[in-house]
Amino acid sequence: MKKIFIFFAIIFLFTACGEDCYNPPQPIVFEFVNAAGENLIANGTLTTYSILDENNVAIQLTKTSENRILLENVGAYNGTKNYNFYSNIKLFDFSIESSEFNSGCEGYQIKKLTFTGVGFDVKDENGYYKIIFQ
């Protein structure tokens, strides 16, 4: 009986210590405004938009209650990926540089976003990117 108890105790210790956990990268959120600061989704100017990755795969986008766009499932890779933003008023490109980290849990972190194009400006607003169309 004592041997069975020790056997189960050892198995419990090995399975309890090996819990898997995963930290996804921080979400990326865009807010689109004009030069006067008006939200272009809220005022009806920006009506259609989409994002494709470098392999022409569509990125899932979710409109938030603040009329911002949340990019779903981006940044979970090592390296840099290129994306294209398409809309009824503006086209631009951006890239996301991510890397793997392990601090108790496995996961990815977004290191840098780079925007390219003409006729817009981007401001990092602590939690979202304000994209100003001119």
Coordinates of C-alpha atoms in Angstrom, one line a residue:
M1 CA 0.0 0.0 0.0
K2 CA 2.8 2.4 0.9
K3 CA 4.5 1.7 -2.5
I4 CA 1.3 2.5 -4.4
F5 CA 0.9 5.8 -2.5
I6 CA 4.5 6.8 -3.3
F7 CA 4.0 5.9 -6.9
F8 CA 0.9 8.1 -7.2
A9 CA 2.6 10.9 -5.3
I10 CA 5.5 10.9 -7.8
I11 CA 3.2 10.9 -10.8
F12 CA 1.2 13.8 -9.3
L13 CA 4.4 15.8 -8.8
F14 CA 5.6 15.3 -12.3
T15 CA 2.2 16.2 -13.9
A16 CA 1.5 19.1 -11.6
C17 CA 4.8 20.8 -12.3
G18 CA 4.6 20.6 -16.0
E19 CA 1.6 22.9 -16.6
D20 CA 1.5 24.5 -20.0
C21 CA 0.7 28.2 -20.3
Y22 CA 0.8 30.6 -23.1
N23 CA 0.8 34.4 -23.2
P24 CA -0.5 35.8 -26.6
P25 CA 1.0 39.1 -27.9
Q26 CA -0.6 42.3 -26.8
P27 CA -3.6 43.3 -29.0
I28 CA -3.1 45.8 -31.8
V29 CA -5.9 48.4 -32.1
F30 CA -6.2 51.1 -34.7
E31 CA -8.4 54.3 -34.5
F32 CA -8.8 56.2 -37.8
V33 CA -9.4 59.9 -37.6
N34 CA -9.2 62.9 -39.9
A35 CA -7.0 66.0 -39.4
A36 CA -9.7 67.5 -37.1
G37 CA -9.6 64.4 -34.8
E38 CA -13.1 63.1 -35.9
N39 CA -13.4 59.3 -35.8
L40 CA -13.9 58.2 -39.4
I41 CA -15.8 55.1 -38.6
A42 CA -18.2 56.9 -36.2
N43 CA -18.9 59.7 -38.8
G44 CA -19.5 57.3 -41.6
T45 CA -16.5 58.2 -43.8
L46 CA -14.6 55.0 -43.4
T47 CA -17.2 52.3 -44.4
T48 CA -15.1 49.4 -45.8
Y49 CA -11.7 48.2 -44.7
S50 CA -9.6 45.0 -44.6
I51 CA -6.1 43.9 -43.9
L52 CA -4.2 41.2 -45.8
D53 CA -0.9 39.7 -44.7
E54 CA 2.0 39.1 -47.0
N55 CA 0.5 35.8 -48.1
N56 CA -2.8 37.5 -49.0
V57 CA -4.6 36.0 -46.1
A58 CA -7.3 38.2 -44.5
I59 CA -6.7 39.3 -40.9
Q60 CA -9.8 39.1 -38.7
L61 CA -10.9 42.6 -37.7
T62 CA -13.3 43.4 -34.9
K63 CA -14.9 46.9 -34.5
T64 CA -14.9 48.0 -30.8
S65 CA -17.5 50.0 -29.0
E66 CA -15.2 53.0 -29.3
N67 CA -15.2 52.7 -33.2
R68 CA -11.7 51.3 -33.3
I69 CA -10.5 48.3 -35.1
L70 CA -8.9 45.3 -33.2
L71 CA -6.6 43.1 -35.3
E72 CA -7.1 39.5 -34.3
N73 CA -4.3 36.9 -34.0
V74 CA -1.3 39.0 -35.2
G75 CA 2.2 38.9 -33.7
A76 CA 2.4 35.3 -32.7
Y77 CA 5.6 34.5 -34.7
N78 CA 9.3 35.2 -34.7
G79 CA 10.4 37.8 -37.2
T80 CA 8.7 40.5 -39.3
K81 CA 5.5 40.1 -41.3
N82 CA 4.1 42.6 -43.8
Y83 CA 0.5 43.7 -44.0
N84 CA -1.6 45.8 -46.4
F85 CA -4.5 47.9 -45.2
Y86 CA -7.3 48.6 -47.8
S87 CA -10.3 50.9 -47.4
N88 CA -12.6 53.1 -49.3
I89 CA -10.5 56.2 -48.6
K90 CA -6.8 55.1 -48.1
L91 CA -4.4 52.3 -48.7
F92 CA -1.2 51.8 -46.7
D93 CA 1.3 49.1 -45.6
F94 CA 2.7 48.2 -42.2
S95 CA 4.9 45.5 -40.7
I96 CA 4.9 43.9 -37.3
E97 CA 8.1 42.7 -35.7
S98 CA 7.6 40.0 -33.0
S99 CA 9.7 37.7 -31.0
E100 CA 9.3 34.7 -28.8
F101 CA 9.8 35.0 -25.0
N102 CA 9.7 32.7 -22.1
S103 CA 9.2 34.1 -18.6
G104 CA 7.6 31.2 -16.9
C105 CA 5.1 30.9 -19.8
E106 CA 5.7 30.6 -23.5
G107 CA 4.5 33.4 -25.7
Y108 CA 5.3 36.2 -28.1
Q109 CA 5.8 39.9 -27.8
I110 CA 5.3 42.6 -30.4
K111 CA 8.5 44.6 -30.6
K112 CA 7.8 47.2 -33.3
L113 CA 5.2 48.4 -35.8
T114 CA 6.3 50.2 -38.9
F115 CA 3.9 52.1 -41.1
T116 CA 4.6 53.2 -44.7
G117 CA 2.5 55.2 -47.1
V118 CA 1.6 58.8 -48.0
G119 CA -1.1 61.0 -46.6
F120 CA -1.3 59.8 -43.1
D121 CA 0.3 60.1 -39.7
V122 CA 0.4 57.6 -36.8
K123 CA 0.5 58.3 -33.0
D124 CA 1.0 55.7 -30.4
E125 CA -1.8 56.5 -27.8
N126 CA -1.0 54.0 -25.0
G127 CA -3.0 51.0 -26.0
Y128 CA -4.0 51.9 -29.5
Y129 CA -2.6 53.5 -32.6
K130 CA -4.3 56.7 -33.8
I131 CA -4.0 56.8 -37.6
I132 CA -4.6 60.3 -38.9
F133 CA -5.7 60.5 -42.6
Q134 CA -4.9 63.9 -44.1

